[in-house]
Amino acid sequence: MMNIAHYVPLSPLLAFVINIIFGRKLKSASAAVAIAASIGSLILSVKVYQGLSFGYGSYHLGQWLTINGKALNFGIIVDPLTVMMLLIVSFIGTLILIYSTGYMHGDIRYSRYFAYISLFMSSMLGLVLSDNFVMLLICWEGVGLCSYLLISFWHERPAAVAAGIKAFVTTRIGDTGLLIGMLILFFTCGTFYFCDLATVKGPEPLMTLAAILIFTGAMGKSAQFPLHVWLPDAMEGPTAVSALIHAATMVAAGVYLVARCFPLFVAHPIALETVAVIGAISALMAASIAVVTNDIKRVMAYSTISQLGLMMLALGVGGLSAGTFHLMTHAFFKALLFLCAGSVIHAVGTQDIQKMGGLFSTLKITSSTFIVGTLALAGIFPFAGFWSKDEILITAWNNHHPIFFGVVLLTSFLTAFYMGRLIFLVLFGKSRSDLHPHESPASMTVPLIVLSLFACFVGFIGSPLKEAGRMEAGVETYWIMLASSVVSISAIFLAYFVYLRGFLPVSIRSRFKGLHDLLSHKYYIDEFYDFIFVKPCALLCRMAYSFDFHVIDGLVNLVADLAQSVSGVLRKFQTGFAQNYLLVQALGLVVIIIWLLKI
Amino acid sequence: MQDLVFYFIAGCACVFAVLAVTQRSIFHCALWLAMTLLSVAGVYFYLEAPFLGAIQILVYVGGIITLFVFAIKLTAHIEDKSIRQLNTQWLPAALISLLLFYILIQAFASHPWKNIIPNAPVTSLQVIGRSLMTGYALPFEFMSVILLGALVGAIVIGKVKK
Amino acid sequence: MTPLGYFTLMSAFLFCTGIYGVLTRRNLIGILISIELILNAANINLVAFNKYLGSSDGMGQVLALFVVAIAAAASVVGLVLIIAIYRNAKSVFVEDFNLMKE
């Protein structure tokens, strides 16, 4: 059963081709095509999952290239990590496609939207199936392209276009790192295959550099500090796209890459340390920004950066199983939260949480599922987030990283706090504006219910990559579970008192005005980048432009002007008056006669 | 005596030709052209080519001049004497024409033609007729095709399009 | 008998007069008139040389005949063109027709 895996990405790819070519004719049927293809790949993924019990490894579909005498094959890797990603992507992708039929209803580029989503899924599925860096990079860029197309899907809005470009350029910085890293790996160790990573030997510190560069690619894709700036802006796309980007496809790719190259990182402790530190910085920074953000989708975006930071941190402290487990649970509850946010936005027509409030009474289904998602993200027992976060904490503690342990605790406190703030401001209390919300159609609520069930129970499955000896360790670590629960619950209570009961009113904001400003300006990172990169680049471009305009164009224009002025003299001879020409002809005749007769 | 006749005819032809190209009224020009052509016909008679002289009178004076008069009358107002008939380059044109004339005279003067007197037998009408039907039959046929073409073309171009 | 040179002289004069007319007349019909003069100048030469130098088949006169026919055809077509142009542009002056320049 294993060797059917390569059909998984082909199914959505086919849907993409059909929708992009016949989209105009299909109209609303294009959604059915995309959903059918997605369900097809889900079924295939389940088949592959069933086949996993017969053993796993990789197989190839034939040779593609020969580089330096080494064959590069169309290789497919099938192992628990891949299968987990296949299931997540195809399952969540299917639900998001169903949700989109309601959310995108009536959009003028309806079929185009479904075509892009199909391509997106296809790229992501291909990415996790690749057994070598080259194929992974191709799918990786495909994912980047689709994210660009979908973030700027409503390209009538300048902000959406800017966000799409920003996402593309920012991730491209990481992609370049990935490319260089994989080429270093190839030229020192001579392999593109993931399965060789555990055994490769190369000169230090070149190998560490390669590992860090590969991580740079992951940093760009997974929106880790300092390449995280594109993700909040990516909220300009349709909300369903945000859900797909955040939960299943785009950002998961970075974590997947680090997990896939995990042996390489383990062999080079400095690279592993880098992963952990970057993860920790991203987790704390994004969580603290989320506390003061007022746009519901941006809160989610920073939450995603923060959670991805936690995954990176988990991987960085050596917890492959913890990181991938969190990746899985996060995929479900973050998709759920985004779809809920989309439903809320669909209902009230605004993204500002200060204008919402008291929506629970009107949006029963959305609100219930929203609360489930929030509890899962906050890590409250027994929801999904609790288990995976617990695993991260345990790994950090067992591997003797007390600082990272503290970071995770602090992050989970902040996470619970801002999620508490979100639901108390949005769902409870009094309505702060005269909106007339209405519940979303069934096509949107059914995926919410399905996802909320998963957000409840997926944690019990446990990590797909269980490590041996995990249970024994668990016995002594019940205090960690307790600690994380206490932290999360206290944070939610704090949020309850601050935002619903109105304790600690405005005075606190004025007292910590500096801090509040710092957070609400996202640590001035955008401004910093603007000053360091964008402004000088723009200056350089302006200089290049003026050089081009005045010197290059000037030269060209000079030549043209010269030709024009000379021809301006010459064209005087072309009077357009026939008898002038005849006169010259007669003169010529005279000259010829003189010359012939030599008079 | 014979020479005097020629001088008279040639002088008339030259004067009429100058008048034909310098008169203001285009209608007068056409008439002076007719006079010139008649004088040329006289030259042909003088050169013992009576057939050609007859053709000259019939075709030119009888046919072409009539056509000119038609055309002049159809393009009505151009007969108006107030309209300038010479363009701005008349002076260089005159100089070039004179220069050309001078060169041609020089060319002729440098050659013994001026002293040649006729020694060949007079070309009779029979000879011309035989030539047209034998040695020059092909150009003759071409000529008829050209005339037919001109006829058809003139009708097509001149037709008023509805 | 008059020497040949006088005929060539006369023909050269008519030719130059025709050239002058072609170069200076504004009126298209005037130009056609001048062209007729040029053709006649050529004809005079043909006939005169035929007479003075002789030829067994009367070549000069035959060619002169052809020239007359050509001249007739040319002036017919030319005049019809002038009339067609006049019908469209209401003008017969050369300097009014410089469409190729504008």
CSV table of N, CA, C and O in Angstrom, one decimal, chain C:
chain,number,residue,atom,x,y,z
C,1,MET,N,19.1,71.1,-99.7
C,1,MET,CA,18.3,70.6,-98.6
C,1,MET,C,18.9,71.1,-97.2
C,1,MET,O,20.1,71.1,-97.1
C,2,THR,N,18.1,71.3,-96.3
C,2,THR,CA,18.5,71.8,-95.0
C,2,THR,C,19.4,70.8,-94.3
C,2,THR,O,19.0,69.6,-94.3
C,3,PRO,N,20.5,71.2,-93.7
C,3,PRO,CA,21.3,70.2,-93.0
C,3,PRO,C,20.5,69.6,-91.8
C,3,PRO,O,19.7,70.3,-91.2
C,4,LEU,N,20.9,68.4,-91.4
C,4,LEU,CA,20.3,67.7,-90.3
C,4,LEU,C,20.4,68.5,-89.0
C,4,LEU,O,19.5,68.5,-88.1
C,5,GLY,N,21.5,69.2,-88.8
C,5,GLY,CA,21.7,69.9,-87.5
C,5,GLY,C,20.6,70.9,-87.2
C,5,GLY,O,20.2,71.0,-86.0
C,6,TYR,N,19.9,71.4,-88.1
C,6,TYR,CA,18.8,72.4,-87.8
C,6,TYR,C,17.6,71.7,-87.2
C,6,TYR,O,16.9,72.2,-86.3
C,7,PHE,N,17.4,70.4,-87.7
C,7,PHE,CA,16.3,69.7,-87.1
C,7,PHE,C,16.6,69.3,-85.7
C,7,PHE,O,15.7,69.5,-84.8
C,8,THR,N,17.8,68.9,-85.4
C,8,THR,CA,18.2,68.6,-84.0
C,8,THR,C,18.1,69.8,-83.2
C,8,THR,O,17.6,69.8,-82.0
C,9,LEU,N,18.5,70.9,-83.7
C,9,LEU,CA,18.4,72.2,-83.0
C,9,LEU,C,17.0,72.5,-82.6
C,9,LEU,O,16.6,72.8,-81.4
C,10,MET,N,16.1,72.4,-83.6
C,10,MET,CA,14.7,72.7,-83.3
C,10,MET,C,14.1,71.7,-82.3
C,10,MET,O,13.4,72.1,-81.3
C,11,SER,N,14.5,70.5,-82.5
C,11,SER,CA,13.9,69.4,-81.5
C,11,SER,C,14.5,69.7,-80.1
C,11,SER,O,13.7,69.6,-79.1
C,12,ALA,N,15.8,70.1,-80.0
C,12,ALA,CA,16.3,70.4,-78.7
C,12,ALA,C,15.6,71.6,-78.0
C,12,ALA,O,15.3,71.6,-76.8
C,13,PHE,N,15.2,72.6,-78.9
C,13,PHE,CA,14.5,73.7,-78.3
C,13,PHE,C,13.1,73.3,-77.8
C,13,PHE,O,12.8,73.7,-76.7
C,14,LEU,N,12.4,72.5,-78.6
C,14,LEU,CA,11.1,72.1,-78.2
C,14,LEU,C,11.2,71.3,-76.9
C,14,LEU,O,10.5,71.4,-76.0
C,15,PHE,N,12.3,70.4,-76.9
C,15,PHE,CA,12.5,69.6,-75.7
C,15,PHE,C,12.7,70.4,-74.4
C,15,PHE,O,12.1,70.2,-73.4
C,16,CYS,N,13.6,71.4,-74.5
C,16,CYS,CA,13.9,72.2,-73.4
C,16,CYS,C,12.7,73.1,-73.0
C,16,CYS,O,12.4,73.2,-71.8
C,17,THR,N,11.9,73.5,-73.9
C,17,THR,CA,10.7,74.3,-73.6
C,17,THR,C,9.7,73.4,-72.8
C,17,THR,O,9.1,73.8,-71.9
C,18,GLY,N,9.6,72.1,-73.3
C,18,GLY,CA,8.8,71.1,-72.6
C,18,GLY,C,9.2,70.9,-71.2
C,18,GLY,O,8.5,70.9,-70.2
C,19,ILE,N,10.6,70.7,-71.0
C,19,ILE,CA,11.1,70.5,-69.7
C,19,ILE,C,10.8,71.7,-68.8
C,19,ILE,O,10.3,71.5,-67.7
C,20,TYR,N,11.0,72.9,-69.3
C,20,TYR,CA,10.7,74.1,-68.5
C,20,TYR,C,9.2,74.1,-68.1
C,20,TYR,O,8.9,74.3,-67.0
C,21,GLY,N,8.3,73.7,-69.1
C,21,GLY,CA,6.9,73.7,-68.7
C,21,GLY,C,6.6,72.7,-67.7
C,21,GLY,O,5.9,72.9,-66.7
C,22,VAL,N,7.2,71.5,-67.8
C,22,VAL,CA,6.9,70.4,-66.8
C,22,VAL,C,7.3,70.9,-65.4
C,22,VAL,O,6.7,70.7,-64.4
C,23,LEU,N,8.5,71.6,-65.4
C,23,LEU,CA,9.0,72.0,-64.1
C,23,LEU,C,8.3,73.2,-63.5
C,23,LEU,O,8.3,73.4,-62.3
C,24,THR,N,7.6,74.0,-64.3
C,24,THR,CA,7.1,75.2,-63.7
C,24,THR,C,5.6,75.3,-63.7
C,24,THR,O,5.0,76.1,-62.9
C,25,ARG,N,4.8,74.6,-64.5
C,25,ARG,CA,3.4,74.7,-64.5
C,25,ARG,C,2.8,74.2,-63.2
C,25,ARG,O,3.1,73.2,-62.7
C,26,ARG,N,1.9,75.0,-62.7
C,26,ARG,CA,1.2,74.5,-61.5
C,26,ARG,C,0.0,73.6,-61.9
C,26,ARG,O,-0.4,72.7,-61.2
C,27,ASN,N,-0.5,73.9,-63.1
C,27,ASN,CA,-1.7,73.2,-63.5
C,27,ASN,C,-1.3,71.8,-64.1
C,27,ASN,O,-0.4,71.7,-64.9
C,28,LEU,N,-2.0,70.8,-63.6
C,28,LEU,CA,-1.7,69.4,-64.1
C,28,LEU,C,-1.8,69.3,-65.6
C,28,LEU,O,-1.1,68.7,-66.3
C,29,ILE,N,-2.9,70.0,-66.1
C,29,ILE,CA,-3.1,69.9,-67.6
C,29,ILE,C,-2.0,70.6,-68.3
C,29,ILE,O,-1.5,70.1,-69.4
C,30,GLY,N,-1.5,71.7,-67.7
C,30,GLY,CA,-0.3,72.4,-68.3
C,30,GLY,C,0.9,71.4,-68.4
C,30,GLY,O,1.7,71.4,-69.3
C,31,ILE,N,1.1,70.6,-67.4
C,31,ILE,CA,2.2,69.7,-67.4
C,31,ILE,C,2.0,68.7,-68.5
C,31,ILE,O,2.9,68.4,-69.2
C,32,LEU,N,0.8,68.2,-68.7
C,32,LEU,CA,0.5,67.3,-69.8
C,32,LEU,C,0.8,67.9,-71.1
C,32,LEU,O,1.4,67.3,-72.0
C,33,ILE,N,0.4,69.2,-71.3
C,33,ILE,CA,0.7,69.9,-72.5
C,33,ILE,C,2.2,69.9,-72.8
C,33,ILE,O,2.7,69.6,-73.9
C,34,SER,N,3.0,70.2,-71.7
C,34,SER,CA,4.4,70.2,-71.8
C,34,SER,C,5.0,68.9,-72.2
C,34,SER,O,6.0,68.8,-73.0
C,35,ILE,N,4.4,67.8,-71.7
C,35,ILE,CA,4.9,66.5,-72.0
C,35,ILE,C,4.7,66.2,-73.5
C,35,ILE,O,5.5,65.6,-74.2
C,36,GLU,N,3.5,66.6,-74.0
C,36,GLU,CA,3.3,66.5,-75.5
C,36,GLU,C,4.4,67.2,-76.3
C,36,GLU,O,4.9,66.6,-77.3
C,37,LEU,N,4.8,68.3,-75.8
C,37,LEU,CA,5.9,69.0,-76.5
C,37,LEU,C,7.2,68.1,-76.5
C,37,LEU,O,7.9,68.0,-77.6
C,38,ILE,N,7.5,67.5,-75.4
C,38,ILE,CA,8.7,66.7,-75.3
C,38,ILE,C,8.6,65.6,-76.3
C,38,ILE,O,9.6,65.2,-77.0
C,39,LEU,N,7.4,64.9,-76.3
C,39,LEU,CA,7.3,63.8,-77.2
C,39,LEU,C,7.4,64.2,-78.7
C,39,LEU,O,8.0,63.5,-79.5
C,40,ASN,N,6.9,65.3,-79.0
C,40,ASN,CA,7.0,65.8,-80.4
C,40,ASN,C,8.5,66.1,-80.7
C,40,ASN,O,8.9,65.9,-81.9
C,41,ALA,N,9.2,66.6,-79.8
C,41,ALA,CA,10.6,66.9,-80.0
C,41,ALA,C,11.3,65.6,-80.4
C,41,ALA,O,12.1,65.5,-81.4
C,42,ALA,N,11.0,64.5,-79.7
C,42,ALA,CA,11.6,63.2,-80.0
C,42,ALA,C,11.2,62.8,-81.4
C,42,ALA,O,12.0,62.3,-82.1
C,43,ASN,N,9.9,62.9,-81.7
C,43,ASN,CA,9.4,62.5,-83.0
C,43,ASN,C,10.1,63.2,-84.1
C,43,ASN,O,10.4,62.6,-85.2
C,44,ILE,N,10.3,64.5,-84.0
C,44,ILE,CA,11.0,65.3,-85.0
C,44,ILE,C,12.4,64.6,-85.3
C,44,ILE,O,12.7,64.4,-86.5
C,45,ASN,N,13.1,64.3,-84.2
C,45,ASN,CA,14.4,63.7,-84.4
C,45,ASN,C,14.3,62.4,-85.2
C,45,ASN,O,15.0,62.1,-86.1
C,46,LEU,N,13.3,61.5,-84.7
C,46,LEU,CA,13.1,60.2,-85.4
C,46,LEU,C,12.9,60.4,-86.9
C,46,LEU,O,13.6,59.7,-87.7
C,47,VAL,N,12.0,61.3,-87.2
C,47,VAL,CA,11.6,61.4,-88.7
C,47,VAL,C,12.8,62.0,-89.4
C,47,VAL,O,13.2,61.5,-90.5
C,48,ALA,N,13.5,63.0,-88.8
C,48,ALA,CA,14.6,63.6,-89.5
C,48,ALA,C,15.7,62.6,-89.7
C,48,ALA,O,16.3,62.5,-90.8
C,49,PHE,N,16.1,61.8,-88.7
C,49,PHE,CA,17.2,60.9,-88.9
C,49,PHE,C,16.8,59.8,-89.9
C,49,PHE,O,17.6,59.3,-90.6
C,50,ASN,N,15.5,59.4,-89.9
C,50,ASN,CA,15.1,58.5,-90.9
C,50,ASN,C,15.3,59.0,-92.3
C,50,ASN,O,15.8,58.3,-93.2
C,51,LYS,N,15.0,60.2,-92.4
C,51,LYS,CA,15.1,60.9,-93.8
C,51,LYS,C,16.6,61.0,-94.2
C,51,LYS,O,17.0,60.7,-95.3
C,52,TYR,N,17.5,61.4,-93.2
C,52,TYR,CA,18.8,61.8,-93.5
C,52,TYR,C,19.8,60.6,-93.6
C,52,TYR,O,20.7,60.5,-94.4
C,53,LEU,N,19.6,59.6,-92.6
C,53,LEU,CA,20.5,58.5,-92.5
C,53,LEU,C,19.9,57.3,-93.3
C,53,LEU,O,20.7,56.4,-93.7
C,54,GLY,N,18.6,57.3,-93.4
C,54,GLY,CA,18.0,56.2,-94.2
C,54,GLY,C,17.9,54.9,-93.5
C,54,GLY,O,18.7,54.6,-92.6
C,55,SER,N,16.9,54.2,-93.8
C,55,SER,CA,16.8,52.8,-93.4
C,55,SER,C,15.8,52.1,-94.3
C,55,SER,O,14.8,52.6,-94.8
C,56,SER,N,16.1,50.8,-94.6
C,56,SER,CA,15.3,50.1,-95.6
C,56,SER,C,13.9,49.9,-95.2
C,56,SER,O,13.0,49.8,-96.0
C,57,ASP,N,13.6,49.7,-93.8
C,57,ASP,CA,12.3,49.4,-93.4
C,57,ASP,C,11.5,50.6,-92.8
C,57,ASP,O,10.5,50.5,-92.2
C,58,GLY,N,12.1,51.8,-93.0
C,58,GLY,CA,11.4,53.0,-92.5
C,58,GLY,C,11.3,53.0,-90.9
C,58,GLY,O,10.3,53.4,-90.4
C,59,MET,N,12.3,52.6,-90.3
C,59,MET,CA,12.3,52.4,-88.8
C,59,MET,C,11.9,53.7,-88.1
C,59,MET,O,11.1,53.7,-87.2
C,60,GLY,N,12.5,54.8,-88.5
C,60,GLY,CA,12.2,56.0,-87.8
C,60,GLY,C,10.8,56.4,-87.8
C,60,GLY,O,10.2,56.8,-86.8
C,61,GLN,N,10.2,56.3,-89.0
C,61,GLN,CA,8.8,56.7,-89.1
C,61,GLN,C,7.9,55.7,-88.3
C,61,GLN,O,6.9,56.1,-87.7
C,62,VAL,N,8.2,54.4,-88.4
C,62,VAL,CA,7.4,53.5,-87.6
C,62,VAL,C,7.5,53.8,-86.1
C,62,VAL,O,6.4,53.8,-85.4
C,63,LEU,N,8.7,54.1,-85.6
C,63,LEU,CA,8.8,54.4,-84.2
C,63,LEU,C,8.0,55.7,-83.8
C,63,LEU,O,7.4,55.7,-82.8
C,64,ALA,N,8.1,56.6,-84.7
C,64,ALA,CA,7.3,57.9,-84.5
C,64,ALA,C,5.8,57.6,-84.4
C,64,ALA,O,5.1,58.1,-83.6
C,65,LEU,N,5.4,56.7,-85.2
C,65,LEU,CA,4.0,56.2,-85.1
C,65,LEU,C,3.7,55.7,-83.8
C,65,LEU,O,2.7,56.0,-83.1
C,66,PHE,N,4.5,54.8,-83.3
C,66,PHE,CA,4.3,54.2,-82.0
C,66,PHE,C,4.3,55.3,-80.9
C,66,PHE,O,3.5,55.2,-80.0
C,67,VAL,N,5.2,56.2,-81.0
C,67,VAL,CA,5.3,57.3,-80.0
C,67,VAL,C,4.0,58.1,-80.0
C,67,VAL,O,3.4,58.4,-79.0
C,68,VAL,N,3.4,58.3,-81.2
C,68,VAL,CA,2.1,59.1,-81.3
C,68,VAL,C,1.1,58.3,-80.6
C,68,VAL,O,0.3,58.8,-79.8
C,69,ALA,N,1.1,56.9,-80.8
C,69,ALA,CA,0.0,56.1,-80.2
C,69,ALA,C,0.2,56.1,-78.7
C,69,ALA,O,-0.8,56.3,-77.9
C,70,ILE,N,1.5,56.0,-78.2
C,70,ILE,CA,1.7,56.0,-76.8
C,70,ILE,C,1.3,57.3,-76.2
C,70,ILE,O,0.7,57.4,-75.1
C,71,ALA,N,1.6,58.4,-76.9
C,71,ALA,CA,1.3,59.8,-76.4
C,71,ALA,C,-0.2,59.9,-76.3
C,71,ALA,O,-0.7,60.4,-75.3
C,72,ALA,N,-1.0,59.3,-77.2
C,72,ALA,CA,-2.4,59.4,-77.2
C,72,ALA,C,-2.9,58.7,-75.9
C,72,ALA,O,-3.7,59.2,-75.1
C,73,ALA,N,-2.4,57.4,-75.8
C,73,ALA,CA,-2.8,56.6,-74.6
C,73,ALA,C,-2.5,57.3,-73.3
C,73,ALA,O,-3.3,57.5,-72.4
C,74,ALA,N,-1.3,57.9,-73.2
C,74,ALA,CA,-0.8,58.5,-72.0
C,74,ALA,C,-1.7,59.7,-71.7
C,74,ALA,O,-2.1,59.9,-70.6
C,75,SER,N,-2.0,60.6,-72.7
C,75,SER,CA,-2.8,61.7,-72.4
C,75,SER,C,-4.2,61.4,-72.0
C,75,SER,O,-4.8,62.0,-71.2
C,76,VAL,N,-4.7,60.3,-72.6
C,76,VAL,CA,-6.1,59.9,-72.2
C,76,VAL,C,-6.1,59.6,-70.8
C,76,VAL,O,-6.9,60.1,-70.0
C,77,VAL,N,-5.2,58.6,-70.4
C,77,VAL,CA,-5.2,58.2,-69.0
C,77,VAL,C,-4.9,59.4,-68.1
C,77,VAL,O,-5.5,59.5,-67.0
C,78,GLY,N,-3.9,60.2,-68.5
C,78,GLY,CA,-3.5,61.3,-67.6
C,78,GLY,C,-4.7,62.3,-67.4
C,78,GLY,O,-5.0,62.7,-66.3
C,79,LEU,N,-5.4,62.6,-68.5
C,79,LEU,CA,-6.5,63.5,-68.3
C,79,LEU,C,-7.6,62.9,-67.5
C,79,LEU,O,-8.2,63.6,-66.7
C,80,VAL,N,-7.9,61.6,-67.7
C,80,VAL,CA,-8.9,61.0,-66.8
C,80,VAL,C,-8.5,61.1,-65.4
C,80,VAL,O,-9.4,61.3,-64.5
C,81,LEU,N,-7.2,60.8,-65.1
C,81,LEU,CA,-6.8,60.9,-63.7
C,81,LEU,C,-7.0,62.3,-63.2
C,81,LEU,O,-7.4,62.5,-62.0
C,82,ILE,N,-6.6,63.3,-64.0
C,82,ILE,CA,-6.8,64.6,-63.5
C,82,ILE,C,-8.2,64.9,-63.2
C,82,ILE,O,-8.6,65.5,-62.2
C,83,ILE,N,-9.1,64.4,-64.1
C,83,ILE,CA,-10.5,64.7,-63.8
C,83,ILE,C,-11.0,64.0,-62.5
C,83,ILE,O,-11.7,64.6,-61.7
C,84,ALA,N,-10.5,62.8,-62.3
C,84,ALA,CA,-10.9,62.0,-61.1
C,84,ALA,C,-10.3,62.7,-59.9
C,84,ALA,O,-11.1,62.9,-58.9
C,85,ILE,N,-9.1,63.2,-59.9
C,85,ILE,CA,-8.5,63.9,-58.8
C,85,ILE,C,-9.3,65.2,-58.5
C,85,ILE,O,-9.7,65.5,-57.4
C,86,TYR,N,-9.6,65.9,-59.6
C,86,TYR,CA,-10.4,67.2,-59.5
C,86,TYR,C,-11.7,66.9,-58.8
C,86,TYR,O,-12.2,67.7,-58.0
C,87,ARG,N,-12.3,65.8,-59.2
C,87,ARG,CA,-13.6,65.5,-58.6
C,87,ARG,C,-13.5,65.3,-57.1
C,87,ARG,O,-14.4,65.7,-56.4
C,88,ASN,N,-12.4,64.7,-56.7
C,88,ASN,CA,-12.3,64.5,-55.2
C,88,ASN,C,-11.8,65.7,-54.5
C,88,ASN,O,-12.3,66.0,-53.4
C,89,ALA,N,-10.7,66.3,-55.0
C,89,ALA,CA,-10.1,67.4,-54.3
C,89,ALA,C,-10.4,68.8,-54.7
C,89,ALA,O,-10.0,69.7,-54.1
C,90,LYS,N,-11.2,68.9,-55.8
C,90,LYS,CA,-11.6,70.2,-56.3
C,90,LYS,C,-10.4,71.1,-56.6
C,90,LYS,O,-10.3,72.3,-56.3
C,91,SER,N,-9.3,70.4,-57.1
C,91,SER,CA,-8.1,71.2,-57.4
C,91,SER,C,-7.3,70.5,-58.5
C,91,SER,O,-7.4,69.3,-58.6
C,92,VAL,N,-6.6,71.3,-59.3
C,92,VAL,CA,-5.7,70.6,-60.3
C,92,VAL,C,-4.3,71.2,-60.1
C,92,VAL,O,-3.5,71.0,-61.0
C,93,PHE,N,-4.0,71.7,-59.0
C,93,PHE,CA,-2.7,72.3,-58.8
C,93,PHE,C,-1.8,71.3,-58.0
C,93,PHE,O,-2.1,70.6,-57.1
C,94,VAL,N,-0.5,71.2,-58.6
C,94,VAL,CA,0.4,70.1,-58.1
C,94,VAL,C,0.6,70.2,-56.6
C,94,VAL,O,0.6,69.2,-55.9
C,95,GLU,N,0.9,71.5,-56.1
C,95,GLU,CA,1.3,71.6,-54.7
C,95,GLU,C,0.2,71.2,-53.7
C,95,GLU,O,0.5,71.1,-52.5
C,96,ASP,N,-1.0,71.0,-54.2
C,96,ASP,CA,-2.1,70.6,-53.3
C,96,ASP,C,-2.0,69.1,-53.0
C,96,ASP,O,-2.7,68.6,-52.2
C,97,PHE,N,-1.2,68.4,-53.8
C,97,PHE,CA,-1.2,66.9,-53.7
C,97,PHE,C,0.2,66.5,-53.1
C,97,PHE,O,1.1,66.1,-53.8
C,98,ASN,N,0.3,66.6,-51.8
C,98,ASN,CA,1.5,66.1,-51.1
C,98,ASN,C,1.0,65.3,-49.9
C,98,ASN,O,1.6,65.4,-48.8
C,99,LEU,N,0.1,64.4,-50.2
C,99,LEU,CA,-0.4,63.5,-49.1
C,99,LEU,C,0.7,62.6,-48.5
C,99,LEU,O,0.7,62.3,-47.4
C,100,MET,N,1.7,62.2,-49.4
C,100,MET,CA,2.7,61.4,-48.9
C,100,MET,C,3.6,62.0,-47.9
C,100,MET,O,4.2,61.4,-47.1
C,101,LYS,N,3.6,63.4,-47.9
C,101,LYS,CA,4.5,64.0,-46.9
C,101,LYS,C,3.8,64.2,-45.6
C,101,LYS,O,4.4,64.1,-44.5
C,102,GLU,N,2.5,64.5,-45.6
C,102,GLU,CA,1.8,64.8,-44.4
C,102,GLU,C,1.4,63.6,-43.5
C,102,GLU,O,1.5,62.5,-44.0
